[in-house]
Coordinates of C-alpha atoms in Angstrom, one line a residue:
M1 CA -9.0 46.5 41.6
A2 CA -5.7 44.8 42.4
T3 CA -5.5 42.5 45.4
S4 CA -3.5 43.8 48.3
I5 CA 0.2 42.8 48.2
F6 CA -0.1 41.8 51.9
T7 CA -2.5 39.0 51.0
R8 CA -0.1 37.6 48.4
K9 CA 2.7 36.3 50.4
L10 CA 5.1 35.2 47.6
D11 CA 4.5 38.5 45.8
L12 CA 5.4 40.3 49.0
L13 CA 8.6 38.3 49.2
Y14 CA 9.5 39.2 45.6
L15 CA 8.7 42.9 46.3
V16 CA 11.2 42.9 49.3
Y17 CA 13.8 41.1 47.1
F18 CA 13.6 43.6 44.2
S19 CA 13.5 46.6 46.6
T20 CA 16.8 45.5 48.2
H21 CA 18.3 44.2 44.9
I22 CA 18.3 47.6 43.2
P23 CA 20.6 49.4 45.7
V24 CA 22.9 46.3 46.0
M25 CA 23.4 46.4 42.2
F26 CA 24.2 50.2 42.0
L27 CA 26.3 50.2 45.2
M28 CA 28.3 47.1 44.7
D29 CA 27.8 44.9 41.6
L30 CA 27.8 47.6 38.9
Q31 CA 31.0 49.3 40.2
A32 CA 33.0 47.3 37.6
L33 CA 31.3 49.4 34.9
Y34 CA 31.8 52.8 36.5
P35 CA 34.7 55.0 35.4
P36 CA 37.2 55.0 38.3
S37 CA 37.4 58.8 38.1
L38 CA 33.6 59.1 38.6
T39 CA 33.3 56.4 41.3
P40 CA 32.5 58.0 44.7
T41 CA 34.9 57.2 47.6
F42 CA 32.1 55.7 49.7
L43 CA 31.4 53.1 47.0
T44 CA 35.1 52.1 46.9
S45 CA 35.0 51.8 50.7
I46 CA 32.0 49.5 50.5
K47 CA 33.7 47.3 47.9
N48 CA 36.9 47.1 49.9
F49 CA 35.0 46.1 53.1
Y50 CA 33.1 43.4 51.2
I51 CA 36.4 42.0 49.7
T52 CA 38.0 42.0 53.1
T53 CA 35.1 40.3 54.8
Y54 CA 34.2 37.6 52.3
N55 CA 37.3 37.3 50.1
D56 CA 35.1 37.1 47.0
Q57 CA 37.4 36.5 44.1
F58 CA 34.8 37.7 41.7
F59 CA 35.6 41.3 42.8
I60 CA 39.3 40.7 43.1
S61 CA 40.3 38.7 39.9
P62 CA 37.1 38.0 38.2
P63 CA 36.9 35.3 35.5
I64 CA 36.3 36.4 31.9
Y65 CA 32.6 35.4 31.9
F66 CA 31.9 37.5 35.0
Q67 CA 32.0 40.7 33.0
L68 CA 29.0 39.3 31.0
F69 CA 27.1 38.7 34.2
I70 CA 27.7 42.3 35.2
W71 CA 26.3 43.5 31.9
L72 CA 23.3 41.2 32.3
E73 CA 22.6 43.0 35.6
L74 CA 22.7 46.4 34.0
L75 CA 20.6 45.4 30.9
V76 CA 18.3 42.9 32.4
H77 CA 18.2 43.0 36.2
V78 CA 17.9 46.8 36.5
P79 CA 14.9 47.3 34.2
V80 CA 13.2 44.2 35.3
S81 CA 13.6 45.1 39.0
F82 CA 12.1 48.5 38.5
W83 CA 9.2 47.1 36.5
A84 CA 8.6 44.3 39.0
I85 CA 8.1 46.6 41.9
G86 CA 5.2 48.3 40.1
G87 CA 3.9 45.1 38.5
L88 CA 3.8 43.3 41.8
L89 CA 2.0 46.2 43.6
R90 CA -0.7 46.4 40.9
D91 CA -0.9 42.6 40.5
S92 CA -0.1 42.8 36.8
P93 CA -1.2 39.8 34.7
Q94 CA 2.1 40.2 32.8
T95 CA 4.2 39.4 36.0
P96 CA 4.7 35.7 35.2
L97 CA 5.7 36.5 31.6
V98 CA 8.5 38.8 32.8
L99 CA 9.7 37.1 36.0
L100 CA 9.8 33.5 34.6
P101 CA 12.8 34.1 32.3
Y102 CA 14.3 36.5 34.8
S103 CA 14.3 33.9 37.6
F104 CA 15.7 31.3 35.3
E105 CA 18.6 33.6 34.4
V106 CA 19.3 34.4 38.0
F107 CA 19.3 30.7 38.9
L108 CA 21.7 29.8 36.1
T109 CA 24.2 32.6 36.7
T110 CA 24.2 32.1 40.5
L111 CA 24.7 28.4 40.1
I112 CA 27.7 29.1 37.9
C113 CA 29.2 31.4 40.5
I114 CA 28.6 28.9 43.3
H115 CA 30.3 26.1 41.2
E116 CA 33.2 28.5 40.6
Y117 CA 33.9 29.5 44.2
L118 CA 33.7 25.9 45.4
Y119 CA 37.0 25.3 43.7
W120 CA 38.7 28.4 45.1
P121 CA 41.6 27.9 47.6
L122 CA 39.5 29.1 50.5
S123 CA 38.8 27.7 53.9
P124 CA 35.4 25.9 54.4
R125 CA 34.4 28.8 56.6
Q126 CA 35.0 31.3 53.9
K127 CA 33.1 29.2 51.4
L128 CA 30.2 28.9 53.8
D129 CA 30.2 32.7 54.2
L130 CA 30.0 33.1 50.4
T131 CA 27.1 30.5 50.4
T132 CA 25.2 32.7 52.8
L133 CA 25.4 35.4 50.2
Y134 CA 24.8 33.4 47.0
G135 CA 22.6 30.7 48.4
P136 CA 19.5 32.9 48.9
Y137 CA 19.6 33.9 45.3
I138 CA 19.5 30.2 44.3
L139 CA 16.6 29.5 46.7
L140 CA 14.6 32.6 45.7
S141 CA 15.1 32.2 42.0
T142 CA 14.0 28.5 42.2
I143 CA 10.8 29.4 44.1
M144 CA 10.1 32.3 41.7
C145 CA 10.7 30.2 38.6
I146 CA 8.4 27.4 39.7
D147 CA 5.7 29.9 40.9
M148 CA 5.8 31.9 37.7
Y149 CA 5.6 28.7 35.6
K150 CA 2.5 27.6 37.5
R151 CA 0.9 31.0 37.1
L152 CA 1.6 31.1 33.4
S153 CA 0.5 27.5 32.9
H154 CA -2.8 28.2 34.7
F155 CA -3.4 31.3 32.7
I156 CA -2.9 29.4 29.4
N157 CA -5.0 26.5 30.4
T158 CA -7.9 28.7 31.7
H159 CA -8.0 30.7 28.5
S160 CA -7.6 27.7 26.3
T161 CA -10.6 26.0 28.0
K162 CA -12.6 29.2 27.7
S163 CA -11.8 29.5 24.0
N164 CA -12.9 25.9 23.3
I165 CA -16.2 26.5 25.1
D166 CA -16.8 29.6 23.1
I167 CA -16.0 27.7 19.8
N168 CA -18.4 24.9 20.7
T169 CA -21.1 27.4 21.7
N170 CA -20.7 29.3 18.4
T171 CA -20.9 26.1 16.5
K172 CA -24.1 25.0 18.2
N173 CA -25.6 28.4 17.6
Q174 CA -24.7 28.3 13.9
H175 CA -26.3 24.8 13.6
A176 CA -29.4 26.0 15.4
T177 CA -29.6 29.1 13.2
K178 CA -29.2 27.1 10.1
K179 CA -31.9 24.6 11.2
E180 CA -34.3 27.4 12.0
Y181 CA -33.6 29.0 8.6
L182 CA -34.4 25.8 6.8
I183 CA -37.6 25.4 8.8
N184 CA -38.7 28.9 7.9
I185 CA -37.9 28.4 4.2
S186 CA -39.9 25.2 4.2
H187 CA -42.8 26.8 5.9
H188 CA -42.7 29.7 3.5
H189 CA -42.5 27.3 0.6
L190 CA -45.6 25.5 1.6
T191 CA -47.7 28.6 2.6
S192 CA -46.8 31.1 -0.1
P193 CA -49.8 31.7 -2.5
R194 CA -47.5 32.1 -5.5
I195 CA -45.7 28.8 -4.8
S196 CA -49.0 27.0 -4.2
S197 CA -50.4 28.3 -7.5
K198 CA -47.3 27.2 -9.2
H199 CA -47.6 23.7 -7.8
A200 CA -51.3 23.6 -8.7
Y201 CA -50.4 24.6 -12.3
R202 CA -47.7 21.9 -12.5
S203 CA -50.2 19.4 -11.2
R204 CA -52.8 20.3 -13.8
V205 CA -50.2 20.1 -16.6
H206 CA -49.0 16.7 -15.3
T207 CA -52.6 15.4 -15.2
N208 CA -53.4 16.7 -18.7
Q209 CA -50.2 15.1 -20.1
T210 CA -51.1 11.8 -18.4
F211 CA -54.5 11.5 -20.0
K212 CA -53.6 13.1 -23.3
T213 CA -53.6 11.0 -26.5
P214 CA -50.0 10.0 -27.4
L215 CA -48.7 11.9 -30.4
N216 CA -47.7 8.7 -32.3
Q217 CA -51.2 7.2 -32.1
S218 CA -53.0 7.2 -35.5
K219 CA -56.1 9.4 -35.6
P220 CA -59.2 7.9 -37.3
S221 CA -59.7 8.9 -40.9
P222 CA -62.8 10.8 -41.7
A223 CA -65.6 8.8 -43.4
R224 CA -66.0 9.2 -47.2
A225 CA -69.2 8.6 -49.1
S226 CA -69.1 5.5 -51.3
P227 CA -70.5 5.6 -54.8
L228 CA -73.4 3.5 -53.6
G229 CA -74.3 6.1 -51.0
S230 CA -73.0 4.3 -47.9
P231 CA -70.0 5.7 -46.2
L232 CA -66.6 4.0 -46.6
I233 CA -64.9 3.4 -43.3
G234 CA -61.2 3.9 -43.3
A235 CA -60.8 4.3 -47.0

């Protein structure tokens, strides 16, 4: 059973972020991809209010790369955000694998935007106002990236150690099994009647061959009778 989201403080923070990030994307950021004829009036009003308040040039005369960032929001941020809400609630083990690259991408694109508006011809007050909008994305993405890296590293190290222990245990078991097998074979070799009889037979053959007269030794010639009636030895 998953641990309650309220006991996981960082996950709760991420959940709030994704829950608010989804409407912000559809109400504001992704307007650049909507056909003007299909864009509701209230969305245009929100965009105009934002431009008037913050003088954000990304929504007035965006640089050429900003269009890429908008597509990244549609193709990456939207699906990841919807998945992250469910993944965080159920404490999915795949959360670090998904949110680590996501947080790095958010950090990188936001850093580029901050670097860009610092050179705009705006007053320090206006730049500070923009920083209050973009700054939290830098801060949160940094925390998320470090947190997810630690989680993923801990997961890899834990399972790597467990795998090494399992390998060592299996190796020891194999050696023990092999030793036991050899002991059983030796015991069977010594106690088997057939093998004992075979050894006894080989011992008798070896004994007979040891005391047997060599083949190249001359045998005594049979005695022959001499003409005088006495046997001739070795004739």
